[in-house]
GROMACS .gro file of C-alpha atoms in nm:
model
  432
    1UNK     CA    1  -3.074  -0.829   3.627
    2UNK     CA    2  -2.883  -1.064   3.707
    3UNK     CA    3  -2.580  -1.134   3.449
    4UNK     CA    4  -2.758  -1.387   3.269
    5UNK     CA    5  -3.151  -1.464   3.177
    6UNK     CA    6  -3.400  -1.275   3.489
    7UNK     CA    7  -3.578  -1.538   3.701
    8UNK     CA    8  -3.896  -1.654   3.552
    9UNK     CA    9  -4.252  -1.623   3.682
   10UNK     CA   10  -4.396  -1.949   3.761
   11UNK     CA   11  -4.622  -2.012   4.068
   12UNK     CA   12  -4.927  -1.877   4.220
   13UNK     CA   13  -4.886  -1.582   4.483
   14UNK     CA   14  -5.144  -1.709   4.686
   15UNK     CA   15  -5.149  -1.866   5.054
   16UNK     CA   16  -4.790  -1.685   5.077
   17UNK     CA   17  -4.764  -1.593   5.448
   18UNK     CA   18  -4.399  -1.385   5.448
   19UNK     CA   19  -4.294  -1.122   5.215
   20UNK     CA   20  -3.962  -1.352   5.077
   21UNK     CA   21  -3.914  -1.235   4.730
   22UNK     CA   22  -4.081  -1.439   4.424
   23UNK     CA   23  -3.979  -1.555   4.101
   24UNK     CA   24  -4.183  -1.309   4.024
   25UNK     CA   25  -4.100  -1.005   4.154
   26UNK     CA   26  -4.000  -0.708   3.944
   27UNK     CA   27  -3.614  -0.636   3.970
   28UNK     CA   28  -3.623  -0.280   3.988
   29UNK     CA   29  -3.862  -0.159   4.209
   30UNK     CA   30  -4.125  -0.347   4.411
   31UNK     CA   31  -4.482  -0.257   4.524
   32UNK     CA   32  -4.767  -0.109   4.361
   33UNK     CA   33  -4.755  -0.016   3.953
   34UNK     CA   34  -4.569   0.326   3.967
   35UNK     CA   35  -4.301   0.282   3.722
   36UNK     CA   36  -4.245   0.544   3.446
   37UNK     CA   37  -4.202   0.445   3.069
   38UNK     CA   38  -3.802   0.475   3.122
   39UNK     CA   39  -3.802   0.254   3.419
   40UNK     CA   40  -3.984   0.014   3.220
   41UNK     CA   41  -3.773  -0.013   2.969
   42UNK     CA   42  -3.516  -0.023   3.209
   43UNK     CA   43  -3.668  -0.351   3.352
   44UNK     CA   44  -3.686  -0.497   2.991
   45UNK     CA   45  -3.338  -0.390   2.941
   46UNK     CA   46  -3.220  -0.586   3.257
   47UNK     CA   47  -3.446  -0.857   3.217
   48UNK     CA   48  -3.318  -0.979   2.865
   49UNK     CA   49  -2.945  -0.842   2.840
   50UNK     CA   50  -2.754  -1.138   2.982
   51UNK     CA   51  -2.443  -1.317   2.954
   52UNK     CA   52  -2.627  -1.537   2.643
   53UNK     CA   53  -2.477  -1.189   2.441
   54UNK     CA   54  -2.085  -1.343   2.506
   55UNK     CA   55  -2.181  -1.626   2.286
   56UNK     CA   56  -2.321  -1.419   1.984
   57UNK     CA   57  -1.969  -1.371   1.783
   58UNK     CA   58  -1.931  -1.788   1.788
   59UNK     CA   59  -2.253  -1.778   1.681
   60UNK     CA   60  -2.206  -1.565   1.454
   61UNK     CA   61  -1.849  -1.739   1.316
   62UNK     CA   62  -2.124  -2.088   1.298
   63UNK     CA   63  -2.395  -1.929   1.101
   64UNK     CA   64  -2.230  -1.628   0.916
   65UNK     CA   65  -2.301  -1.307   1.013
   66UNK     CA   66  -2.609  -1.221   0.756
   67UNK     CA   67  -2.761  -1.562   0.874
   68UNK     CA   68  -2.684  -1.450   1.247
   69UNK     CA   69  -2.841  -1.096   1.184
   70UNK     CA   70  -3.164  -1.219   1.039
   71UNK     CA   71  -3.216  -1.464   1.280
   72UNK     CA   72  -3.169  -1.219   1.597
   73UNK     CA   73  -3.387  -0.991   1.452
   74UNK     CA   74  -3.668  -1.270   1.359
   75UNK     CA   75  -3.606  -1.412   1.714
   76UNK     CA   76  -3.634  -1.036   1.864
   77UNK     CA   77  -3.983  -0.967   1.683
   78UNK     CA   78  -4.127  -1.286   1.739
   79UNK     CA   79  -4.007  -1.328   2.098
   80UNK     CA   80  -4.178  -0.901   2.164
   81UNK     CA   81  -4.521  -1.048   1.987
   82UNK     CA   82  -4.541  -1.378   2.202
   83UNK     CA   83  -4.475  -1.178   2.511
   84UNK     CA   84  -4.746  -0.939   2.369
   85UNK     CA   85  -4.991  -1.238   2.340
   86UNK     CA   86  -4.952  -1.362   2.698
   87UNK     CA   87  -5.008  -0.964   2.835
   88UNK     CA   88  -5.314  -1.006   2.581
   89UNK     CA   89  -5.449  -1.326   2.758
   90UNK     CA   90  -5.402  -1.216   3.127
   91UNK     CA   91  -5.593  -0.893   3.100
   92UNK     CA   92  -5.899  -1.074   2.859
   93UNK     CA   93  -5.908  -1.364   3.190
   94UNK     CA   94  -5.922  -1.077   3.458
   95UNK     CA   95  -6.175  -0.913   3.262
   96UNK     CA   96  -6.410  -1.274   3.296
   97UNK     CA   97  -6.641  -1.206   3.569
   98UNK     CA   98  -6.627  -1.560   3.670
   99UNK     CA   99  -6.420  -1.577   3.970
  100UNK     CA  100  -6.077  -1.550   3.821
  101UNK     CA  101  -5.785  -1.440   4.058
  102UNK     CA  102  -5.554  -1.207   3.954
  103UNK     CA  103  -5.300  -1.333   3.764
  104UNK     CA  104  -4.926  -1.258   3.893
  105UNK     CA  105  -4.729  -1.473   3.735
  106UNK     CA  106  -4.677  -1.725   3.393
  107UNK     CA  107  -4.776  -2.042   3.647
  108UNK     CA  108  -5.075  -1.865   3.749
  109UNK     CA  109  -5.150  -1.808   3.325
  110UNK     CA  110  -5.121  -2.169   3.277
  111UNK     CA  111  -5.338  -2.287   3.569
  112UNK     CA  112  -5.639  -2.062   3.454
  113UNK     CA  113  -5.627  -2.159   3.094
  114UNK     CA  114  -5.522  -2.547   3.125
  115UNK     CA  115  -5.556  -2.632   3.550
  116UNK     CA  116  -5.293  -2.808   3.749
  117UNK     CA  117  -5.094  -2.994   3.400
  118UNK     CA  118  -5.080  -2.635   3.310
  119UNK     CA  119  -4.888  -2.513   3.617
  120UNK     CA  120  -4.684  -2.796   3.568
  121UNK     CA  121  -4.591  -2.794   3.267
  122UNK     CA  122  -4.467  -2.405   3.306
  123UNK     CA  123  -4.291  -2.535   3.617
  124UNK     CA  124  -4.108  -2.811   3.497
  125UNK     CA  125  -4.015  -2.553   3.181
  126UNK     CA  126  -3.914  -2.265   3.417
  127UNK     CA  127  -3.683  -2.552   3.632
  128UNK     CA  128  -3.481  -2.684   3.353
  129UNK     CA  129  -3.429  -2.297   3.198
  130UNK     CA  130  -3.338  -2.152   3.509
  131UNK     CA  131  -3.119  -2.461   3.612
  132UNK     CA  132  -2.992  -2.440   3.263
  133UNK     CA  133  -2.918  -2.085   3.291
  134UNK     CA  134  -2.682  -2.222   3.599
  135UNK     CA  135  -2.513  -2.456   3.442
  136UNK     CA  136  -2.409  -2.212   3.166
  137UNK     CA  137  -2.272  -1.990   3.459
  138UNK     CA  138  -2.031  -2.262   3.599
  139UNK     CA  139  -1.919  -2.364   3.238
  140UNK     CA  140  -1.823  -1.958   3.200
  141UNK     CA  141  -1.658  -1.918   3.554
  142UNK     CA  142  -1.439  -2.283   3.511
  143UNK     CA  143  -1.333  -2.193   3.136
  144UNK     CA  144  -1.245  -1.816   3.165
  145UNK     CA  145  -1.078  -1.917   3.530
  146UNK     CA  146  -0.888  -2.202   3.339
  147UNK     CA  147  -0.804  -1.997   3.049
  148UNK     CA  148  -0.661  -1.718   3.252
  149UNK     CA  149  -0.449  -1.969   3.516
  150UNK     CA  150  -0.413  -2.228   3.313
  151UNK     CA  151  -0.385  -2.138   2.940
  152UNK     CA  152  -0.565  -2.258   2.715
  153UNK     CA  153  -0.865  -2.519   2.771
  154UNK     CA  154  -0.893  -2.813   2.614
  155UNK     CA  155  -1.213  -2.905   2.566
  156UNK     CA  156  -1.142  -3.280   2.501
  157UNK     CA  157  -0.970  -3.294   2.807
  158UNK     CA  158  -1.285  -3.123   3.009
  159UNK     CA  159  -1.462  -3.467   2.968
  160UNK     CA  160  -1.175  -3.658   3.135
  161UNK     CA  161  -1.317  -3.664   3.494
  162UNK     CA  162  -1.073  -3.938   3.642
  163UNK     CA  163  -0.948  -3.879   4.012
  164UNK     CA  164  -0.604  -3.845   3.868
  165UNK     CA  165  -0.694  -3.604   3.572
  166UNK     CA  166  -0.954  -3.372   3.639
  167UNK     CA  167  -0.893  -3.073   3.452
  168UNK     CA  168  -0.850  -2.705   3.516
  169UNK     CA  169  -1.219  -2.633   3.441
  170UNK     CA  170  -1.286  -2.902   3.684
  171UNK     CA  171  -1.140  -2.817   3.972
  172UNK     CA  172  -1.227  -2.465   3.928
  173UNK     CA  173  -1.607  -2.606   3.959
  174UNK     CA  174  -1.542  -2.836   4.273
  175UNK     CA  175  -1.364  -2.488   4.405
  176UNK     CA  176  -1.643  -2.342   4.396
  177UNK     CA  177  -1.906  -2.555   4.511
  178UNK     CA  178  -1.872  -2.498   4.848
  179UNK     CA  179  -1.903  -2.146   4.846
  180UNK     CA  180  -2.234  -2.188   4.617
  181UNK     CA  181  -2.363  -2.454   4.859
  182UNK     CA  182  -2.332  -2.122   5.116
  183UNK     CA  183  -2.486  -1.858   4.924
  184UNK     CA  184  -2.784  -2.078   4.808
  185UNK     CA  185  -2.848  -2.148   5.144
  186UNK     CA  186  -2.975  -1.830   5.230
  187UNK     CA  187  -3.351  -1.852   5.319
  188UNK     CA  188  -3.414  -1.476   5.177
  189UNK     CA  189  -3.238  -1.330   4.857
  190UNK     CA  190  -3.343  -0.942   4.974
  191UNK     CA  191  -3.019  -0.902   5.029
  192UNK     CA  192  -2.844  -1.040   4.724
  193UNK     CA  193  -3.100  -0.868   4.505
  194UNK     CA  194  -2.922  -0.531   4.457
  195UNK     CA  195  -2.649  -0.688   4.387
  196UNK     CA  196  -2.820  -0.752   3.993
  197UNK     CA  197  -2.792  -0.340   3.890
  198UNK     CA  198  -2.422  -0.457   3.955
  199UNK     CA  199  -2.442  -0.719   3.730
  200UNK     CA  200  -2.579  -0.503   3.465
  201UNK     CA  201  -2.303  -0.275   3.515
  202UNK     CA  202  -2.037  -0.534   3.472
  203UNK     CA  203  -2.219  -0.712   3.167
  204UNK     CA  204  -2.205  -0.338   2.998
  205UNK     CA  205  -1.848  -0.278   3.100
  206UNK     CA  206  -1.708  -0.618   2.958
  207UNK     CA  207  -1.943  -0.582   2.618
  208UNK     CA  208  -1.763  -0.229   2.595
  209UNK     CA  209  -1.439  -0.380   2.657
  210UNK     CA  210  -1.512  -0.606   2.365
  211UNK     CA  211  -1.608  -0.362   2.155
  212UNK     CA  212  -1.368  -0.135   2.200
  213UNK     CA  213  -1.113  -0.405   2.132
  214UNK     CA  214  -1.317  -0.509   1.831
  215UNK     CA  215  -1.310  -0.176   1.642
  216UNK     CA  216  -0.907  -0.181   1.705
  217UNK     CA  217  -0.851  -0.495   1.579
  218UNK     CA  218  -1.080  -0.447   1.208
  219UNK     CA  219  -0.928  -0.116   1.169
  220UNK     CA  220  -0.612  -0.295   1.163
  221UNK     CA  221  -0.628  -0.629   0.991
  222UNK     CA  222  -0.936  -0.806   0.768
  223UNK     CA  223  -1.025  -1.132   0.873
  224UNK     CA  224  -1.189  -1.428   0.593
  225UNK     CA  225  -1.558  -1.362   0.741
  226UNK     CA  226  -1.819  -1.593   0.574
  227UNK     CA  227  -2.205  -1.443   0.543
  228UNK     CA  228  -2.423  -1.781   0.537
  229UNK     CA  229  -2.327  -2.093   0.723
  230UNK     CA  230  -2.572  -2.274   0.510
  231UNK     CA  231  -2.911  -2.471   0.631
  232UNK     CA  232  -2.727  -2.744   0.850
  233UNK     CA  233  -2.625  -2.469   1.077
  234UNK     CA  234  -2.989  -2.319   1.144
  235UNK     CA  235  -3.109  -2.424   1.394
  236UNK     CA  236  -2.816  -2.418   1.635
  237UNK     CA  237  -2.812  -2.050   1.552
  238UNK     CA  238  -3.195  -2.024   1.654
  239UNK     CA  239  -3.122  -2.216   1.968
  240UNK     CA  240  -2.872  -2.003   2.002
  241UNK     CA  241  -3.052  -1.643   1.936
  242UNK     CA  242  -3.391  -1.787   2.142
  243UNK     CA  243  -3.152  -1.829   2.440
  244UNK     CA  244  -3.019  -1.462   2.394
  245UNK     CA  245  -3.396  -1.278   2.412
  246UNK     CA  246  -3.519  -1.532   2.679
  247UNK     CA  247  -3.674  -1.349   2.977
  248UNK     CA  248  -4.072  -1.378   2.892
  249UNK     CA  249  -4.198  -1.448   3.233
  250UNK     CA  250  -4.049  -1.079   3.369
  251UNK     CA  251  -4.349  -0.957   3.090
  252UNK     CA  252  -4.622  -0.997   3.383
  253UNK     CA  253  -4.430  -0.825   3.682
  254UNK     CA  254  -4.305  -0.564   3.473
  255UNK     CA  255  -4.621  -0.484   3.282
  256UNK     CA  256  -4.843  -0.489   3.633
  257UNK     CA  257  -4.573  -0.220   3.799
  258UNK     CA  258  -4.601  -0.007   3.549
  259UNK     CA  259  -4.812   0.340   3.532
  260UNK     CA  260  -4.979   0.337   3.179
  261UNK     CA  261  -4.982   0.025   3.134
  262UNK     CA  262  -5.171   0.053   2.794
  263UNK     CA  263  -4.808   0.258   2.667
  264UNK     CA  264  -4.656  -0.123   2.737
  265UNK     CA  265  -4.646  -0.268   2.430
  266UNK     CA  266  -4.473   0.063   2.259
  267UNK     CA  267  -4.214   0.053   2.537
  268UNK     CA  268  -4.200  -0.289   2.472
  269UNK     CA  269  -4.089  -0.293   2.123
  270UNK     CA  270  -3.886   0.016   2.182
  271UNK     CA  271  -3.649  -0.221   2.393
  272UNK     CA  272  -3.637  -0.512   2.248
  273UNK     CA  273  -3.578  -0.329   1.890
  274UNK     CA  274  -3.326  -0.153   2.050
  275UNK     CA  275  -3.114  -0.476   2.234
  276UNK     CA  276  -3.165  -0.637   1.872
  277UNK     CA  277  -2.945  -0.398   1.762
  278UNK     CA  278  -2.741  -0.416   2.031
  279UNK     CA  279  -2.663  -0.772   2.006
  280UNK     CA  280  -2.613  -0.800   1.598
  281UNK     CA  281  -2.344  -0.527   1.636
  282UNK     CA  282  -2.185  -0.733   1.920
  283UNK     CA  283  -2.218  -1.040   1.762
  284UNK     CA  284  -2.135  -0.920   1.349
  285UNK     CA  285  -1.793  -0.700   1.539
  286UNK     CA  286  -1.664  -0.966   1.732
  287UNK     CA  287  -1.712  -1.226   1.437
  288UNK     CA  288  -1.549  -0.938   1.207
  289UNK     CA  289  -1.288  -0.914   1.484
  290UNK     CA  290  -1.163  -1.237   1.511
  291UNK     CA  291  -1.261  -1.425   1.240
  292UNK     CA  292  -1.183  -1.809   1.231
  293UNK     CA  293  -1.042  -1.775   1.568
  294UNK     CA  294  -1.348  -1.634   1.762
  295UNK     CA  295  -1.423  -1.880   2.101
  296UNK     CA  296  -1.704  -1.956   2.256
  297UNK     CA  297  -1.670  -1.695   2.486
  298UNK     CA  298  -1.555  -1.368   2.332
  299UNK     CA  299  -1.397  -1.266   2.590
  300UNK     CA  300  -1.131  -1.490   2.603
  301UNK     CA  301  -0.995  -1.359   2.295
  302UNK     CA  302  -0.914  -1.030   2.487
  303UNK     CA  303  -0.634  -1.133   2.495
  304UNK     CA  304  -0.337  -1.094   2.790
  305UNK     CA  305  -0.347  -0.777   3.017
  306UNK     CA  306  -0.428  -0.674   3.315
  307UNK     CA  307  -0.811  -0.506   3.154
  308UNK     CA  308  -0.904  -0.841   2.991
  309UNK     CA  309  -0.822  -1.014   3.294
  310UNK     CA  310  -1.000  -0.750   3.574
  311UNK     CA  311  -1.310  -0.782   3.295
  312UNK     CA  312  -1.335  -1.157   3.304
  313UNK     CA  313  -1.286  -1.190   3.643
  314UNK     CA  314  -1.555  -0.956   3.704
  315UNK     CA  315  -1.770  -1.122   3.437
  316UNK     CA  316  -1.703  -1.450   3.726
  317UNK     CA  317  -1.785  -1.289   4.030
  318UNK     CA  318  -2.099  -1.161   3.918
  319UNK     CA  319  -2.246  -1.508   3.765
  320UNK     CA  320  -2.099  -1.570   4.122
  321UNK     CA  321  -2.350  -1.348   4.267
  322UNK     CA  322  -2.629  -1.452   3.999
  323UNK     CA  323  -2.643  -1.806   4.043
  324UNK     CA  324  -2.846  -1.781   4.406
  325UNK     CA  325  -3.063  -1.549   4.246
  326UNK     CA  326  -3.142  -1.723   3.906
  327UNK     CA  327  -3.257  -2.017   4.147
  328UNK     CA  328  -3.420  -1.850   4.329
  329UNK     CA  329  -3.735  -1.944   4.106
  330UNK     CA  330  -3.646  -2.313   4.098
  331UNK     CA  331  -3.618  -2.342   4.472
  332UNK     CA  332  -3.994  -2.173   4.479
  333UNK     CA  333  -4.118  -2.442   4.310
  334UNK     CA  334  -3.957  -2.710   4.456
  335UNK     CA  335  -4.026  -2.633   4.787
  336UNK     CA  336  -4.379  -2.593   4.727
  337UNK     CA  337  -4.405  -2.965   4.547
  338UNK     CA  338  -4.166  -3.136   4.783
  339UNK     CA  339  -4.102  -2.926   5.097
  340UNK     CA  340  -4.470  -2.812   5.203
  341UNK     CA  341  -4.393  -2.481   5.064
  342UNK     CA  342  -4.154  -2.436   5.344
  343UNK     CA  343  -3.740  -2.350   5.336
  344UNK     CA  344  -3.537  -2.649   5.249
  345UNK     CA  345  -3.189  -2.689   5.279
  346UNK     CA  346  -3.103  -3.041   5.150
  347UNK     CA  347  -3.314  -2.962   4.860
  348UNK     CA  348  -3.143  -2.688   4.788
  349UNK     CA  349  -2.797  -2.841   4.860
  350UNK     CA  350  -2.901  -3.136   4.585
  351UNK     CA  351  -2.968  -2.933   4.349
  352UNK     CA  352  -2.678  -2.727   4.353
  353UNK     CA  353  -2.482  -3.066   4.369
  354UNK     CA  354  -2.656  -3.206   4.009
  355UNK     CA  355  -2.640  -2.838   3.811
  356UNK     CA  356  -2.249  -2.872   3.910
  357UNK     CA  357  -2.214  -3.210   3.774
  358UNK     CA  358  -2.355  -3.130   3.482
  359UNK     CA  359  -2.153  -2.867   3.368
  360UNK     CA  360  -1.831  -3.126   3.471
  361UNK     CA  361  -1.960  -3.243   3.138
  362UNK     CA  362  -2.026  -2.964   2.911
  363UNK     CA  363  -1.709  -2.862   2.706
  364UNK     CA  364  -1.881  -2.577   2.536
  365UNK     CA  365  -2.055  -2.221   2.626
  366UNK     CA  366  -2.233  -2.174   2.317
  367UNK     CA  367  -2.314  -2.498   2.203
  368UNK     CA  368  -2.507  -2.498   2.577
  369UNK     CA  369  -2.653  -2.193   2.529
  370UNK     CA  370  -2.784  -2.323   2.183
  371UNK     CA  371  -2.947  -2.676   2.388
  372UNK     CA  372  -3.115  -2.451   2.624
  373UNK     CA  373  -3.271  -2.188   2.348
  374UNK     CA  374  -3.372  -2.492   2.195
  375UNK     CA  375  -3.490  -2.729   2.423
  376UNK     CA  376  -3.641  -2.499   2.691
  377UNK     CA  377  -3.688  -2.208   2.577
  378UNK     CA  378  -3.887  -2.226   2.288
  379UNK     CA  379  -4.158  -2.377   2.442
  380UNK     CA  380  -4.162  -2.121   2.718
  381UNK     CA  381  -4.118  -1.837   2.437
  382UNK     CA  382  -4.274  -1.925   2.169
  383UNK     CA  383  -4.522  -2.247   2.216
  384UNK     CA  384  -4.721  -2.165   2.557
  385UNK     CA  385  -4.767  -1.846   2.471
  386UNK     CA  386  -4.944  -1.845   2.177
  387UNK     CA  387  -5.125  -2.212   2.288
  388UNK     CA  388  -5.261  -1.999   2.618
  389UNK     CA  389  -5.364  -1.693   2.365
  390UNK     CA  390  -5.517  -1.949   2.164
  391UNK     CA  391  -5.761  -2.161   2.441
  392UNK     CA  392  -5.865  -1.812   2.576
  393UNK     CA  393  -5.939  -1.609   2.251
  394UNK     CA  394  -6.049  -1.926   2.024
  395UNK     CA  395  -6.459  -1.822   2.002
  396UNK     CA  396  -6.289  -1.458   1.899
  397UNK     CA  397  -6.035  -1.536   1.664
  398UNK     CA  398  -6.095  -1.524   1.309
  399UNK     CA  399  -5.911  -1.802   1.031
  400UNK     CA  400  -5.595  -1.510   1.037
  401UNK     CA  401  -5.580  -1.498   1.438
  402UNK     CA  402  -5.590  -1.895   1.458
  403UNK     CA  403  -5.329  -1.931   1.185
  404UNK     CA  404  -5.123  -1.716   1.350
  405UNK     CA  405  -5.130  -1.889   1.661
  406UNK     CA  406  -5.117  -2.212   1.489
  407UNK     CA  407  -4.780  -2.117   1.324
  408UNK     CA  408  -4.618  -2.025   1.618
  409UNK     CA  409  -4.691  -2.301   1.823
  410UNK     CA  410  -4.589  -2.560   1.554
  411UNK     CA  411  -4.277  -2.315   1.442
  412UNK     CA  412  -4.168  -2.300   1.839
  413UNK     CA  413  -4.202  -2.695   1.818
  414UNK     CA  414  -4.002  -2.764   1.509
  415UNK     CA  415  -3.734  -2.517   1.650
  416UNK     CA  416  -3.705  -2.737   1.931
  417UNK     CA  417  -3.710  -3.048   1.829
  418UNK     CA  418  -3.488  -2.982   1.579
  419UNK     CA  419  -3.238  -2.746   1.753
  420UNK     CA  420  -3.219  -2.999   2.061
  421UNK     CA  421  -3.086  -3.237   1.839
  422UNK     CA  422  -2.812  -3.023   1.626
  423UNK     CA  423  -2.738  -2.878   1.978
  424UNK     CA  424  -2.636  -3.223   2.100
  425UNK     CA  425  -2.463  -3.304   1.773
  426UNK     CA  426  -2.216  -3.037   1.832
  427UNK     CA  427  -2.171  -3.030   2.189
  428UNK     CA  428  -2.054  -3.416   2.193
  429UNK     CA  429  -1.842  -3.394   1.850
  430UNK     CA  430  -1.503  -3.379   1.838
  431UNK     CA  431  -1.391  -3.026   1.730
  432UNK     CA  432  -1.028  -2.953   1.594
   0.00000   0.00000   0.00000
């Protein structure tokens, strides 16, 4: 994986005339479907376990930690069953014996069920997540960098952007666009992919840093904890969990490489039961942990010392690493619409140039993460998919099946509407 969300699967696979690697294409192992039910759940594991995790314990300290708990674990089964629906759809439209192309990826799903507006509306989707997912990366790398050099940030001070004030975050952004300007300019990413299994094993190393430093910390103090945040707080905490369990368009790459693929499902909810868990006991210890004073990004609470600082600059160089390869999918599509399908640089270089200017402007980790779950995500999560599953299965689906699909599609719509909005209201108020 890479540290953060796994590249999602938007375009077609056809008239591709070199091997470069796809937004597609599975991130552990390649080729034909000869993975084992471990290695599948591997890929699930590496596909959804990102740095979205860091901002569960702010979460957590917004929504209380029952509230947070239910709505991971809501988020986790619906999130499994909408990934279940588009697996569902692709293998009832291969079955048609009408001409259908295989399906590869979620771009390909949305141009046999709704035609060109269909790829483009999963394109435009997978763009602003994956850019999203970037501009979360740079807000992480200029606040931990800031906090570590330069104390504490101020997050009312982030906004100044004046040539005589630019602050710490700031200039630890400009520092680093050149070097991302480099990196993203590499035509091929074959080589930067292997760097993701060391991603993974930073992301585990800093979450057992935290917890390790959790446990010590309850054992010896109590902090006031509250359980509900009450309804105002909802659906930031959606946004919020939606973000954390976002990977849906790995389902088709990792479903197709796998042996028995009619085991998928199981495996499937295996993981994603499993990472639930995972992420309420991160999210409920580091709340219990820190209490009132829990930031929103746990790991700056570490603390001095030479371990919190070797696991948050690690936590830095491997978003580093990550950011080519989460646009990598974005750069795909781009190309194809505006370059002829064929490498380009300036394209590249501009968009590097606006997903750095926008985090100039974003004072807060979570509070982004919570705009992207929101905004983005729930449509690619929770709306398409059960939209697609409904166009395709509609002759088949009794009054239960189309209420079902129904629900989700106005649920994932009310979630984002609604959680766009209370994302923005607390990213641009003043917090004290």
């Amino acid at each position: 994986m890479v540290f953060e969300k796994k590249p999602i699967a938007s375009s077609s696979s056809q008239n591709l005339k070199s091997p470069l690697p796809r937004e597609d294409t599975p991130l552990i192992g390649k080729g034909k479907p000869l993975s084992s039910k471990s290695k599948t759940f591997a890929n699930v594991f590496i596909a959804i376990v990102g740095a979205g995790v860091l901002g569960l314990p702010y979460a957590f300290k917004r929504t209380g930690w029952v509230m947070g708990l239910l709505m991971l674990f809501s988020v986790a089964g619906l999130t499994t069953y909408c990934m279940m629906l588009l697996v569902h759809t692709r293998r009832k439209l291969e079955s048609f014996d009408n001409g259908f192309a295989k399906v590869n990826s979620f771009g390909d799903l949305g141009f046999a069920v709704c035609g060109h507006f269909g790829r483009f509306v999963v394109d435009v989707l997978i763009i602003l997540s994956q850019a999203g997912f970037c501009v979360g990366y740079l807000i992480f790398i200029g606040n931990t960098l800031a906090n570590l050099f330069n104390g504490e940030v101020s997050m009312v001070s982030g906004l100044s952007l004046g040539i005589s004030g630019l602050s710490a975050k700031s200039w630890y952004i400009w520092g680093c666009f050149p070097f991302q300007l480099a990196v993203n300019s590499i035509p091929t990413l074959t080589h930067l992919a292997p760097l993701s299994i060391f991603a993974d094993i930073v992301d585990l190393g800093a979450m057992g840093a935290v917890f390790v430093e959790d446990v010590s910390l309850i054992m010896k103090q109590s902090n006031e904890i509250i359980a509900f945040g009450g309804l105002s707080v909802f659906f930031y905490g959606m946004g919020v969990a939606v973000y954390a369990f976002e990977g849906v368009g790995m389902v088709f790459p990792i479903e197709s490489e796998m042996k028995e693929s009619r085991h998928f499902g199981k495996i499937l909810a295996l993981s994603m039961g499993l990472i639930s868990l995972m992420y309420g006991a991160f999210g409920a210890l580091g709340y219990f942990a820190f209490g009132p004073d829990t930031k929103d990004i746990i790991t700056a609470n570490l603390g001095a010392g030479w371990v919190s600082a070797m696991v948050q600059l690690g936590l830095c160089v491997n978003l580093f690493i990550s950011f080519p390869l989460m646009m990598n999918p974005v750069y795909e599509i781009v190309e194809r619409r505006f370059g002829g399908g064929r490498y380009c640089l300036w394209l590249r270089w501009l968009l590097v140039l606006i997903i750095s200017l926008v985090a100039l402007f974003v004072p807060n980790f979570a509070d982004f993460l919570s705009l992207i779950g929101s905004s983005v995500c729930c449509g690619l999560g929770f709306v398409l998919p059960a939209l697609f599953h409904l166009l395709v299965f509609k002759e088949e689906l009794g009054w239960k099946g189309w209420t079902v699909d129904v629900g989700i599609v106005t649920l994932g719509l009310v979630l984002g509407v609604s959680g766009t909005w209370s994302a923005l209201v607390e990213m641009f108020s003043v917090k004290v």
